[in-house]
XYZ file of C-alpha atoms in Angstrom:
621
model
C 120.678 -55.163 -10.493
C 124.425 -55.195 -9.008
C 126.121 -56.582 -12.222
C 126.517 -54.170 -15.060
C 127.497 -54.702 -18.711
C 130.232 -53.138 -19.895
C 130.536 -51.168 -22.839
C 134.248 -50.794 -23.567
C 135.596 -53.071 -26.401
C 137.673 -56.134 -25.195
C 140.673 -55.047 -27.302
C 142.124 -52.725 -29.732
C 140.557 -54.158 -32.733
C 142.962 -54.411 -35.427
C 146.087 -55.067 -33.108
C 147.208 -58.396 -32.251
C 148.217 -60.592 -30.419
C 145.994 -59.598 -27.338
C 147.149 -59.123 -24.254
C 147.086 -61.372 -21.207
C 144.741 -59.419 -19.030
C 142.933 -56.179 -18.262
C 140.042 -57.118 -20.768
C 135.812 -55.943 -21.250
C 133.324 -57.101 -23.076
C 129.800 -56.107 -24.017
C 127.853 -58.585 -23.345
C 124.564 -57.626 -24.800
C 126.219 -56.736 -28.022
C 126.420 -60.068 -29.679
C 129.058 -59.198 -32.228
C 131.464 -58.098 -29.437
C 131.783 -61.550 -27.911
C 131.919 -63.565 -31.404
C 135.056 -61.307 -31.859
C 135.862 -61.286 -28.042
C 135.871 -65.316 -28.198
C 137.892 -65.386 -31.543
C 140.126 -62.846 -30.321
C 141.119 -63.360 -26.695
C 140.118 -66.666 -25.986
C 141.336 -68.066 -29.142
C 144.433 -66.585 -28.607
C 145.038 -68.878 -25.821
C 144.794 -72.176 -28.280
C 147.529 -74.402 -29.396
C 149.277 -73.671 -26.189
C 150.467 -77.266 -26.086
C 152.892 -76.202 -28.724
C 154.064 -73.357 -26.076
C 154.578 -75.294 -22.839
C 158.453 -75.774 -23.217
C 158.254 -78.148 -20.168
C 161.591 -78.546 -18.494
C 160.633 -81.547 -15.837
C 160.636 -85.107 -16.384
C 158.891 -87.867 -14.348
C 161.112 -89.270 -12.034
C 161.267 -85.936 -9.838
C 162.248 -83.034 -11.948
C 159.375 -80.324 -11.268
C 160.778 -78.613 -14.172
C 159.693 -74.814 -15.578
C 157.232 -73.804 -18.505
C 157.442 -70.925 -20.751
C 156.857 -67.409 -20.503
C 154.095 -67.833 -23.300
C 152.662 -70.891 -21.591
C 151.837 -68.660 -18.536
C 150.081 -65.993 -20.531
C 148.049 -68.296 -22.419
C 146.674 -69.271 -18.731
C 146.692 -66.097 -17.639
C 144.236 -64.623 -20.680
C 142.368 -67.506 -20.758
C 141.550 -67.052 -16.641
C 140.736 -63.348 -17.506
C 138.483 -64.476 -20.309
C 136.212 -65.972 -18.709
C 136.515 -63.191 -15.411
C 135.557 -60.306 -18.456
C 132.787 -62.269 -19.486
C 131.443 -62.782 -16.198
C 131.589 -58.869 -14.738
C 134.691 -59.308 -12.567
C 138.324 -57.348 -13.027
C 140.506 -58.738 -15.401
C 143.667 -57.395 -13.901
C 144.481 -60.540 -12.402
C 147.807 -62.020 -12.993
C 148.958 -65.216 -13.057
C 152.406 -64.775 -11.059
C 155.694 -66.091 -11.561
C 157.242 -63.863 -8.912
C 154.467 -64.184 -5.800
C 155.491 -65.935 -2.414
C 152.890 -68.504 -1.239
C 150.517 -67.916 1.593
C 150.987 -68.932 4.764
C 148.726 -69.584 6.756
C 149.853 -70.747 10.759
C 147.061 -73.009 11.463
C 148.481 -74.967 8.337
C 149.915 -78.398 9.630
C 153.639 -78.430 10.192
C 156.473 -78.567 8.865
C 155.835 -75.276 7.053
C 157.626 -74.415 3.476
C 160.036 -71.329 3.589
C 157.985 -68.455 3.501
C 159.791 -66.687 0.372
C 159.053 -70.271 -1.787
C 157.035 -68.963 -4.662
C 153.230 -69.847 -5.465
C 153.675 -70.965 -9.326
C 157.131 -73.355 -7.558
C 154.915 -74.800 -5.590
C 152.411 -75.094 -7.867
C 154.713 -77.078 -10.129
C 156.063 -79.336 -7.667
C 152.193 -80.190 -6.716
C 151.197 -80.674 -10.443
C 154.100 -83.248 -11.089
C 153.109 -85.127 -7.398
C 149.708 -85.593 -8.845
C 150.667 -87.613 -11.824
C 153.714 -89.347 -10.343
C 150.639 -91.168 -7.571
C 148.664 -92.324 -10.302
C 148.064 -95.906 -10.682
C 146.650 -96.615 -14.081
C 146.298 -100.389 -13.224
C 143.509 -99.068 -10.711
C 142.874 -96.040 -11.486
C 143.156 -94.679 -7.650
C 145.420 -91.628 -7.398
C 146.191 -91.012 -3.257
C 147.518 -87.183 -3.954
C 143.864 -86.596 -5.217
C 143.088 -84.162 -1.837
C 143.461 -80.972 -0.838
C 145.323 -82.670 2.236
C 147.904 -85.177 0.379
C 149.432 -87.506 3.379
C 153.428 -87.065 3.263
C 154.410 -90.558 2.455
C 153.373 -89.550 -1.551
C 156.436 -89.450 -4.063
C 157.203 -86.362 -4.734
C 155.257 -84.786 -1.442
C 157.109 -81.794 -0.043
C 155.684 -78.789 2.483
C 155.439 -76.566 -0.775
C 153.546 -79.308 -2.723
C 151.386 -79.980 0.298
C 150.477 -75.845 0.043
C 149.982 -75.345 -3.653
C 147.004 -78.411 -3.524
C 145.898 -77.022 -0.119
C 145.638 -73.691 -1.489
C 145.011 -74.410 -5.284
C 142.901 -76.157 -7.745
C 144.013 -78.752 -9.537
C 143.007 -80.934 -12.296
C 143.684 -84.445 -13.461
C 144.190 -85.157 -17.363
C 144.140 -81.553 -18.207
C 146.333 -78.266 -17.917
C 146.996 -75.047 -19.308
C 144.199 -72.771 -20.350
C 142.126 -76.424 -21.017
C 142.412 -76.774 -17.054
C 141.286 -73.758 -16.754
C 137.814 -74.698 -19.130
C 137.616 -77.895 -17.146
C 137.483 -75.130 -13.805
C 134.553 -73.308 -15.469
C 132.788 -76.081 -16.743
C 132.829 -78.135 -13.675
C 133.204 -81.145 -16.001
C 131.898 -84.723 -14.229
C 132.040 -86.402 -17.792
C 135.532 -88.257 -16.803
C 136.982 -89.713 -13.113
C 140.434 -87.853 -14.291
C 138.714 -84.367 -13.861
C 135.673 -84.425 -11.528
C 136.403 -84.195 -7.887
C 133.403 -83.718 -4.650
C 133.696 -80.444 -5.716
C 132.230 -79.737 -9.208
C 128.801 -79.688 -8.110
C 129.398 -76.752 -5.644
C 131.319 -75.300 -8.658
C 133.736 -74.279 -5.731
C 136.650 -74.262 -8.709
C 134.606 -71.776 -10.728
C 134.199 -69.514 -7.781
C 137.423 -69.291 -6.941
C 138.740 -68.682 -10.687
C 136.050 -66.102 -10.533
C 136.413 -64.622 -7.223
C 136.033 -60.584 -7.594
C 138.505 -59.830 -4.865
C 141.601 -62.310 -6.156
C 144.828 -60.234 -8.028
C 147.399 -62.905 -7.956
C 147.508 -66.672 -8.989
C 150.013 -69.074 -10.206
C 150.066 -71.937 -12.424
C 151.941 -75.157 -12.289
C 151.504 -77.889 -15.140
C 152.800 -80.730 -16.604
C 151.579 -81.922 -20.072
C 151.554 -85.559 -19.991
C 152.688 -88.156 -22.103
C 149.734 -91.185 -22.691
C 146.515 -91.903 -21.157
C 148.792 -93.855 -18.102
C 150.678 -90.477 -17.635
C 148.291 -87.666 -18.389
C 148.747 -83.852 -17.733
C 147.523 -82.264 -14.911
C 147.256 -78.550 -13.039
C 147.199 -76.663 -9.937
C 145.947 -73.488 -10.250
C 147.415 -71.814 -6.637
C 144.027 -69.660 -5.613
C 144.437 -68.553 -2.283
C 145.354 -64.841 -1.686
C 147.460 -63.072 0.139
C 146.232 -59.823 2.693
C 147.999 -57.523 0.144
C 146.473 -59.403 -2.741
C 142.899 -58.481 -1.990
C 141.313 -55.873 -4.338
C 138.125 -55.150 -1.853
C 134.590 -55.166 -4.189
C 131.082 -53.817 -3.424
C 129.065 -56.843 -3.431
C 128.160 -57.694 -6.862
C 126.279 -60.595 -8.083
C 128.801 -62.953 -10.159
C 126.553 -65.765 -12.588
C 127.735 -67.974 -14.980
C 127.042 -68.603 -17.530
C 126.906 -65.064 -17.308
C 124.139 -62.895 -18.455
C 123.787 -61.489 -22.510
C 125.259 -63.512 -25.126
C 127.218 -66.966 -24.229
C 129.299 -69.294 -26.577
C 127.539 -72.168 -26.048
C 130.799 -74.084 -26.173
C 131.312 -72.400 -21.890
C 128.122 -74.300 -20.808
C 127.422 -76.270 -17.845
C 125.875 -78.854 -16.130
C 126.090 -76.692 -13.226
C 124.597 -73.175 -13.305
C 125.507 -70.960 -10.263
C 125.138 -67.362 -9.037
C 127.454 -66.069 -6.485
C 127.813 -62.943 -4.255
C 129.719 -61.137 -1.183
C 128.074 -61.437 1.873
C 125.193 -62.945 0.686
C 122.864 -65.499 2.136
C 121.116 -67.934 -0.419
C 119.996 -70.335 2.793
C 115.740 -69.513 1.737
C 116.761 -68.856 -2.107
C 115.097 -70.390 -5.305
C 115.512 -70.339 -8.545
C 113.423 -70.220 -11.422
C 114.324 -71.285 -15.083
C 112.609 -71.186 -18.450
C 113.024 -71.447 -21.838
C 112.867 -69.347 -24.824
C 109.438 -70.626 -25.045
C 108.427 -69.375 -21.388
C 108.536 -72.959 -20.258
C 109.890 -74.013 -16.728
C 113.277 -76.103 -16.884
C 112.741 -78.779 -14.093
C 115.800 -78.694 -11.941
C 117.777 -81.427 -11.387
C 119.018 -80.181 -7.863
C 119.706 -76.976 -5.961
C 122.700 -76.036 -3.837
C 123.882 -73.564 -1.549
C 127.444 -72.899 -0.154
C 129.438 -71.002 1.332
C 132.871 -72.997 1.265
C 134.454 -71.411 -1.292
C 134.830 -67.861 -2.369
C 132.155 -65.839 -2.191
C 128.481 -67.631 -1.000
C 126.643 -69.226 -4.341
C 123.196 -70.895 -5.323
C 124.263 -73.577 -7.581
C 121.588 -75.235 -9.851
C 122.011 -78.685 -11.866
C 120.171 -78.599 -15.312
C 118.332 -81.721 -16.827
C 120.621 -83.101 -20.053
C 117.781 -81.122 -22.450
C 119.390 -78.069 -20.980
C 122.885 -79.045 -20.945
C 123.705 -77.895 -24.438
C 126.773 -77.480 -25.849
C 126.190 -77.238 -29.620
C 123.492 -74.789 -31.637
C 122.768 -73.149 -34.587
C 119.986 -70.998 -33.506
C 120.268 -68.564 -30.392
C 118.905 -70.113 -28.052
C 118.046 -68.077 -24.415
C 116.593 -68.793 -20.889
C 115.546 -66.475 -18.343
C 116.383 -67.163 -14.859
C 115.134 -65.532 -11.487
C 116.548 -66.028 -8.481
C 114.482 -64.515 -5.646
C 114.431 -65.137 -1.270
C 118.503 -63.711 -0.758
C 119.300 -61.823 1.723
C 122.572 -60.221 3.140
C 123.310 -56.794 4.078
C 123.097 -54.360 0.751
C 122.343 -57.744 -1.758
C 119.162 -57.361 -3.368
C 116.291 -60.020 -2.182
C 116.384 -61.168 -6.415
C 118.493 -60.652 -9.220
C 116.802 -61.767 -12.841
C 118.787 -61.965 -15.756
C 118.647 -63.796 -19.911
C 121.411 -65.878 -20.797
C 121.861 -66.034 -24.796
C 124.046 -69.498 -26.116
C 124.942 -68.728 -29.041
C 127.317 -70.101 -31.864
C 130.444 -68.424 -31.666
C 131.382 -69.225 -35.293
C 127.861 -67.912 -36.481
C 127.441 -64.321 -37.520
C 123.800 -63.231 -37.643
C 124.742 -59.390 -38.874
C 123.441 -59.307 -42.689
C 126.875 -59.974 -45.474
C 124.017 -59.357 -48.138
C 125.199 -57.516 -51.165
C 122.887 -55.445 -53.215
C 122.333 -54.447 -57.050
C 122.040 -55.095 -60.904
C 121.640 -59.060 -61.384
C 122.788 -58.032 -64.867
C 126.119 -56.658 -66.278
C 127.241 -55.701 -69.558
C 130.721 -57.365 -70.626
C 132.313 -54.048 -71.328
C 130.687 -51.840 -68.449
C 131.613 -51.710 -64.399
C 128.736 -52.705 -61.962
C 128.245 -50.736 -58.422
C 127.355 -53.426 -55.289
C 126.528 -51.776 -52.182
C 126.372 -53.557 -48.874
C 125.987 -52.656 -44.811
C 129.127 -53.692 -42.858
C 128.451 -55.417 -39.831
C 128.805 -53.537 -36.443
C 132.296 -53.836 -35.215
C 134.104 -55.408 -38.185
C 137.508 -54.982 -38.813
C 137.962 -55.664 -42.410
C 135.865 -56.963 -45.038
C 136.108 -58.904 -48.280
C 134.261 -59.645 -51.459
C 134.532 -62.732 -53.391
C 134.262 -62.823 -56.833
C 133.505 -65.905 -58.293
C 132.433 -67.895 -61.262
C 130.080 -70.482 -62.070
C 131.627 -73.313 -63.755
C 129.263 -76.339 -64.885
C 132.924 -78.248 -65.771
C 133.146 -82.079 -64.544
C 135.928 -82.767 -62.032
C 137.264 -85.425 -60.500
C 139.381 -85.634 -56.783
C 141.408 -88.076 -57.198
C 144.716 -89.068 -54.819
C 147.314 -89.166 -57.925
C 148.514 -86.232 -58.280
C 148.888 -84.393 -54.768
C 149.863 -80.842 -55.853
C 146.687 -81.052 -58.210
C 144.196 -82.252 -54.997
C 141.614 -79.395 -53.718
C 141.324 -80.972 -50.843
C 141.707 -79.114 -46.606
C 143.717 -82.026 -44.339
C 142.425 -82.216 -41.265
C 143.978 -85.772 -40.199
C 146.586 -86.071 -37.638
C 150.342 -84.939 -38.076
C 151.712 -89.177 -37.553
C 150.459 -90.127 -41.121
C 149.868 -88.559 -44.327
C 146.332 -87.948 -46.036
C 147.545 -89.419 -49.584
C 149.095 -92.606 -49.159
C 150.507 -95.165 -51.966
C 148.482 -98.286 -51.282
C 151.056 -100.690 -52.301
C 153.119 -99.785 -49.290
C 150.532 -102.158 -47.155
C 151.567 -105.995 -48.671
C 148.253 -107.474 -49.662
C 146.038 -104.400 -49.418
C 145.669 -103.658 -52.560
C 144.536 -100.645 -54.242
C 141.093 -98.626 -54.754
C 141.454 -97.142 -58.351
C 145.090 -96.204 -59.009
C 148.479 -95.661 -57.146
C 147.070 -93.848 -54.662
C 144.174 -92.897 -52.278
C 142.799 -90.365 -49.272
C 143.623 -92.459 -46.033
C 141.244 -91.693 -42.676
C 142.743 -93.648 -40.141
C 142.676 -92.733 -36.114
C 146.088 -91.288 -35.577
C 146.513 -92.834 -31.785
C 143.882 -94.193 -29.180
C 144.166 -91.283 -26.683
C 144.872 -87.854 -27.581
C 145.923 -85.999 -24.230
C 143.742 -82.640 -25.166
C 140.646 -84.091 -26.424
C 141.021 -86.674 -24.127
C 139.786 -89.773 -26.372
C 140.239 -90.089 -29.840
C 140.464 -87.495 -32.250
C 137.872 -87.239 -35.784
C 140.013 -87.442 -38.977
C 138.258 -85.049 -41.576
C 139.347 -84.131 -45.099
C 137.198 -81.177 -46.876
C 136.758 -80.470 -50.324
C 138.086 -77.569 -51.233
C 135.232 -76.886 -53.454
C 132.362 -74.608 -53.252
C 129.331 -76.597 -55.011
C 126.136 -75.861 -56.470
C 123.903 -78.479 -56.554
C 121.105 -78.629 -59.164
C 118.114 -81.190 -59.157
C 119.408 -84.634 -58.565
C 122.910 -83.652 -57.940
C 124.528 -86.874 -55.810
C 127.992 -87.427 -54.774
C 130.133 -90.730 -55.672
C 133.784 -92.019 -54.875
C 135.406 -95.429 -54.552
C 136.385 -97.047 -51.216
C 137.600 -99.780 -49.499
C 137.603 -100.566 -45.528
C 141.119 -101.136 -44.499
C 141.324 -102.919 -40.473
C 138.383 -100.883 -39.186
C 136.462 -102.201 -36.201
C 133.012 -102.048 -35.628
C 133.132 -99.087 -33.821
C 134.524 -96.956 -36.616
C 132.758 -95.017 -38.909
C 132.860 -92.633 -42.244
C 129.776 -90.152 -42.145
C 130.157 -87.852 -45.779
C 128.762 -84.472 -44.627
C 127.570 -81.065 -46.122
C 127.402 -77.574 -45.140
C 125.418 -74.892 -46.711
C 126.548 -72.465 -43.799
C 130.399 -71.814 -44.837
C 131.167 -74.777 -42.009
C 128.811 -73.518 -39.371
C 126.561 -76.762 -39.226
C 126.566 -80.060 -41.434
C 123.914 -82.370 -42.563
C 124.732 -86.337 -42.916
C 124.767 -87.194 -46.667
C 123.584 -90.772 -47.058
C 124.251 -93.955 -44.920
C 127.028 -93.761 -42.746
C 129.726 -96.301 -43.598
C 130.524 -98.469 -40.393
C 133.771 -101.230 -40.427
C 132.037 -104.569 -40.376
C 134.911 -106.788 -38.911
C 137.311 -106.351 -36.400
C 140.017 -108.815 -38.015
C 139.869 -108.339 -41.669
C 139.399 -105.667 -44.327
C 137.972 -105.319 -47.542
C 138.825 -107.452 -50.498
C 136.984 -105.546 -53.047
C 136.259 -101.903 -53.978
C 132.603 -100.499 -53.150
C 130.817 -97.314 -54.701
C 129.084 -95.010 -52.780
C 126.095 -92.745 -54.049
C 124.233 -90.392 -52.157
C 121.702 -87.569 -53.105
C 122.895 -84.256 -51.939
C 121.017 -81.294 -50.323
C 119.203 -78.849 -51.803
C 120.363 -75.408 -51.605
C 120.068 -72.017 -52.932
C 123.519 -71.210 -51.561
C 127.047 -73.338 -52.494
C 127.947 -75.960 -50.279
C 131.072 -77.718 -48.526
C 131.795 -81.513 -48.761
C 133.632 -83.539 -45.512
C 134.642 -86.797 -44.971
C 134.646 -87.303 -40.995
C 135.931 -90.378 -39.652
C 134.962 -91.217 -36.061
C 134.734 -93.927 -32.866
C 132.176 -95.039 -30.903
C 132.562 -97.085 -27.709
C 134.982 -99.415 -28.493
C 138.480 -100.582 -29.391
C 140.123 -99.129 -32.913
C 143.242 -99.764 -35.174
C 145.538 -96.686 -34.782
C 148.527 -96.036 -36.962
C 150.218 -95.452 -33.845
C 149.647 -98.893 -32.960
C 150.175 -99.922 -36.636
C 152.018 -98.028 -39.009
C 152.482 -100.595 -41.685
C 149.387 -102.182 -41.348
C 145.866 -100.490 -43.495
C 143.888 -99.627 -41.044
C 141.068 -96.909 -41.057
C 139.544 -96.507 -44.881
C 140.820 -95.631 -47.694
C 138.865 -93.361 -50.929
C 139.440 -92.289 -53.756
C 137.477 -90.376 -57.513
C 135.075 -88.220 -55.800
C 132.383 -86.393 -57.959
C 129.539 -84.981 -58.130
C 126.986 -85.507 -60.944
C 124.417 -82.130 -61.863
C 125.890 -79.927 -60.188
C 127.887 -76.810 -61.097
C 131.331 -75.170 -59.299
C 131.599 -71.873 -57.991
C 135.316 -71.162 -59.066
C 136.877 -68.261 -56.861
C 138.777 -65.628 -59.162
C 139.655 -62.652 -56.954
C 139.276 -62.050 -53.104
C 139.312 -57.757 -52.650
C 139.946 -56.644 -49.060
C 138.395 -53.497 -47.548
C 138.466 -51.143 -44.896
C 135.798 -52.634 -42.136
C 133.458 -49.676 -42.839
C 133.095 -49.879 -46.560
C 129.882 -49.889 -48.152
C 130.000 -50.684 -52.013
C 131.971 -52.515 -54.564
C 132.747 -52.160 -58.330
C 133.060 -55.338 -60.173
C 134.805 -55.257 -63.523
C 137.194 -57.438 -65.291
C 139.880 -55.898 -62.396
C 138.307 -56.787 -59.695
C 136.795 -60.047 -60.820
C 139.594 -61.494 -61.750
C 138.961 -62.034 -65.029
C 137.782 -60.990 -68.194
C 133.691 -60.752 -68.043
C 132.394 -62.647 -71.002
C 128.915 -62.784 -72.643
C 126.441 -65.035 -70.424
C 128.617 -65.976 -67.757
C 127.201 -66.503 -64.559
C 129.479 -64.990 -61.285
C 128.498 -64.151 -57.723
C 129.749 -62.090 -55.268
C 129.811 -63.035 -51.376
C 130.921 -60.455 -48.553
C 132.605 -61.865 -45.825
C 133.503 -60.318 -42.336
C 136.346 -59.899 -39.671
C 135.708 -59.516 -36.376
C 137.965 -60.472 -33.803
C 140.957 -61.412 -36.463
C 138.718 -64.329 -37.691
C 137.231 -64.354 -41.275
C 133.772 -65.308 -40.985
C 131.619 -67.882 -43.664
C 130.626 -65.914 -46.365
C 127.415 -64.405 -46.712
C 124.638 -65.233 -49.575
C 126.025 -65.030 -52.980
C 124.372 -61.969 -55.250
C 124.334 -64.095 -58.692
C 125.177 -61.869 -61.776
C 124.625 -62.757 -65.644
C 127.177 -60.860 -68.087
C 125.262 -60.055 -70.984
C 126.672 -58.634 -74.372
């Protein structure tokens, strides 16, 4: 076996931010990369908020930040640490391009930088795109001159790069990985030799550059060039070293691929196969097998049917794969390896908390508890049950438990008399899912609108859920799913029947009830309301601010079920063991039959995990 796992932590944990680059990972130590994911590749999120583009679209290549260009740059080392290679790479502001003199004339000055070029060829490849048609000439690695905006340096950074349509940033760089065919603005001849992957992961490579520009609609979307070619004196010679991805040990499943692919120097895959199974020892039929040699180092590449193509799970789910008939002086003739997808928000380490289910009012109560390898902090939560009724209702905001998760264009609680004619649902006011625009530029579609209760519930026999609603212009391909989560947010379960817009031209002229059983659980659990589109057109707020559109709810409740009220969160050192509860550290004063629990959660990689099951305690005299 050429590829070893590192055992070195990926960071200092405790000290953030991360850096940009010279990370490890253990990849058979599945706590590392939940906190290696929520730590370094995390990191690298909300970089649209970063980009501090300085171009325009009528020929200004313009500059991004300092920030921006980190983001990239940890993100590209991310997924190099996970897969085996150095993460000293850099993502250069300050390298000259290559030259290369079999490149067609006229050359660019040889002291014109990589990530200049690289800008000049991301802002070409969005100002050729004809949304009318949908063809986009600049799409090639050999862009003809006549193009607006072509120039010898733009001509070099494509020739020399990857690029990607209707994505930049580090979510270019996921697209590279992924080898995404799911949409004509990202796939190119090239995903299914995953020759982008291979060159993001190339072993030898030191220096790359970035150039993006982050779009402004679905008609003028973002796009990238990642400049991948390398200099003589950029080459950091490797022993030959076998390079898969997804790699082997434990894998986010969010990283997978249609396209699986292993990749070494000098070697020669030409009478290779591969061999696949599942967790169950079954064989995964292949959907095709490839070989190349175009790009980086030489690769098998193998397609997987859509049952293998997972990018969502709960369990940990694994599949060995052997590949055996290489060759190639000083590659082994077969490399066999597990890959692990796992959920990188689920942590499998025990948060169970031990002792007396009983504690006298005036007395202190000892909880003991094994911290989970490689945590950083921990907390308990002390909380009580409460069988009080509540009510959510939209008339008081600064009274609503509720967590927005709706777009930043319109507001969650809205007065419904400020849409003529609408109407309202019970009072003044009322929770408002609506789409927020028909094409958001990072997910590439359009977004869900969620609100959560802010609740943690215990549901008792026959506990259902009820509110009051009322369809405002919501097309048939809208819909309002209420879900639940037992799992701290981990995975959700559909409560009752979805709730689907019935006309595309009018909305509702009455109010409707909903009423829905919900699960059984021996652990509290979370309530959403998720809004979402099928295929199809939708009202956006965007479109129409002053119209209704979307849904609008209002007095939720639940009926037989109780409330875990939180009292006090204590924080402690990640390698803490016990816990005394008493009035102090509860919160509040203990009182004669009250019913609390205590939950332990975890922090690894500067991310608070769900909580872990509750220890229920009865205060007795």
């Amino acid at each position: 076996m050429l590829v070893g796992v590192p055992s070195a932590k990926a960071w200092l944990p405790g000290t953030y931010p991360v850096a940009t680059r010279g990370f490890s990972v253990d990849r058979n130590n599945r706590n590392d990369v939940l906190a290696f994911w929520h730590a370094v590749y995390k990191a690298s999120e909300g970089y649209e908020a970063r980009i501090k583009w300085t171009g325009n679209y009528t020929g200004n290549n313009g500059t991004t930040s300092a920030a921006f260009v980190g983001d990239v740059e940890r993100r590209l080392n991310f997924f190099r640490a996970l897969s085996g290679v150095n993460t000293n790479s850099k993502v250069s502001t300050n390298s000259p391009l290559v030259i290369d003199l079999k490149d067609p004339l006229p050359l660019p000055i040889g002291s014109t930088l990589k990530s200049t070029a690289a800008q000049s060829a991301a802002l070409m490849l969005v100002r050729n795109y004809d949304p009318g048609t949908g063809k986009n000439p600049a799409m090639t690695h050999n862009p003809p001159s006549n193009l607006i905006g072509w120039s010898p340096m733009a001509w070099n950074a494509v020739a020399k790069g990857n690029f990607a349509f209707g994505a930049y940033g580090p979510g270019a760089i996921l697209e590279y990985m992924k080898e995404e065919q799911s949409s004509s603005l990202t796939s190119s001849s090239a995903n299914n030799l995953v020759g982008h992957r291979r060159w993001n992961l190339h072993p030898e490579a030191t220096v790359y550059a970035t150039g993006d520009q982050p779009g402004k609609s679905a008609y003028v979307p973002p796009t990238n060039v990642l400049y991948v070619s390398q200099s003589p004196l950029e080459i950091l010679p490797q022993e030959p070293a076998f390079v898969a991805y997804p790699a082997p040990g434990f894998f986010p499943v969010d990283l997978n691929s249609r396209f699986w692919s292993l990749s070494c120097k000098g070697a020669d895959f030409t009478k290779a196969t591969v061999q696949m199974k599942d967790s169950a020892g079954k064989a995964v039929a292949l959907v095709a097998t490839r070989r190349d040699s175009s790009y980086g180092d030489p690769a098998i590449i193998w397609e997987l049917p859509t049952s293998a193509q997972i990018r969502t799970v709960y369990n940990d789910t694994a599949f060995d794969v052997s590949v055996t008939g290489v060759s190639g002086p000083g590659v082994p003739d077969s490399y066999s390896y597990k890959v692990t997808l796992i959920n990188p928000n689920r942590l499998l380490s025990s948060q169970a908390i031990t002792g007396a289910a009983s504690l006298s009012a005036k007395k202190t109560g000892s909880y003991t508890f094994v911290p989970p390898a490689g945590a950083e902090g921990l907390q308990v939560v002390a909380a009580k049950k409460s069988a009080v009724a509540w009510k959510e209702t939209a008339e008081v905001a600064k009274d609503v438990k509720v967590i927005d998760g709706t777009g930043a264009n319109y507001p969650l609680i809205v007065k419904t008399a400020a849409y003529a004619g609408f109407g309202a649902v019970v009072g003044k006011c009322a929770f408002q899912l609506t789409f927020p625009t028909s094409y958001d530029l990072l997910v590439r579609g359009i977004p869900d609108q969620t609100f959560e209760l802010d609740r943690d519930i215990l549901v008792k026999s026959g506990g259902k859920l009820g509110f009051k609603f009322r369809r405002g212009f919501m097309t048939k391909a809208s819909t309002l799913v209420v879900e639940a989560s037992a799992t701290g947010g981990v995975s959700w379960v559909t409560v009752g029947k979805p709730i689907v817009g019935v006309s595309d031209t009018k909305y509702d002229l009455k109010v409707s009830t909903f009423s829905a059983a919900l699960p059984a659980s021996t652990e509290p659990i979370r309530i959403r309301f998720r809004y979402y589109a099928s295929a199809g057109a939708v009202y956006t707020h965007e479109a129409a601010p002053k119209s209704p559109t979307g849904i609008f709810i209002d007095d939720i409740q639940v009926l037989k079920c109780d409330t875990l009220e939180t009292k006090k969160v204590t924080t402690l050192a990640g390698n803490a063991k016990s816990f005394t509860l008493n009035a102090t550290t509860a919160g509040a004063k203990l009182v004669n039959k009250e019913q609390w629990s205590l939950r332990l959660r975890t922090k690894l990689g500067n991310n608070w995990f769900p909580a872990g099951p509750s220890k229920a305690i009865t205060i007795t005299p």
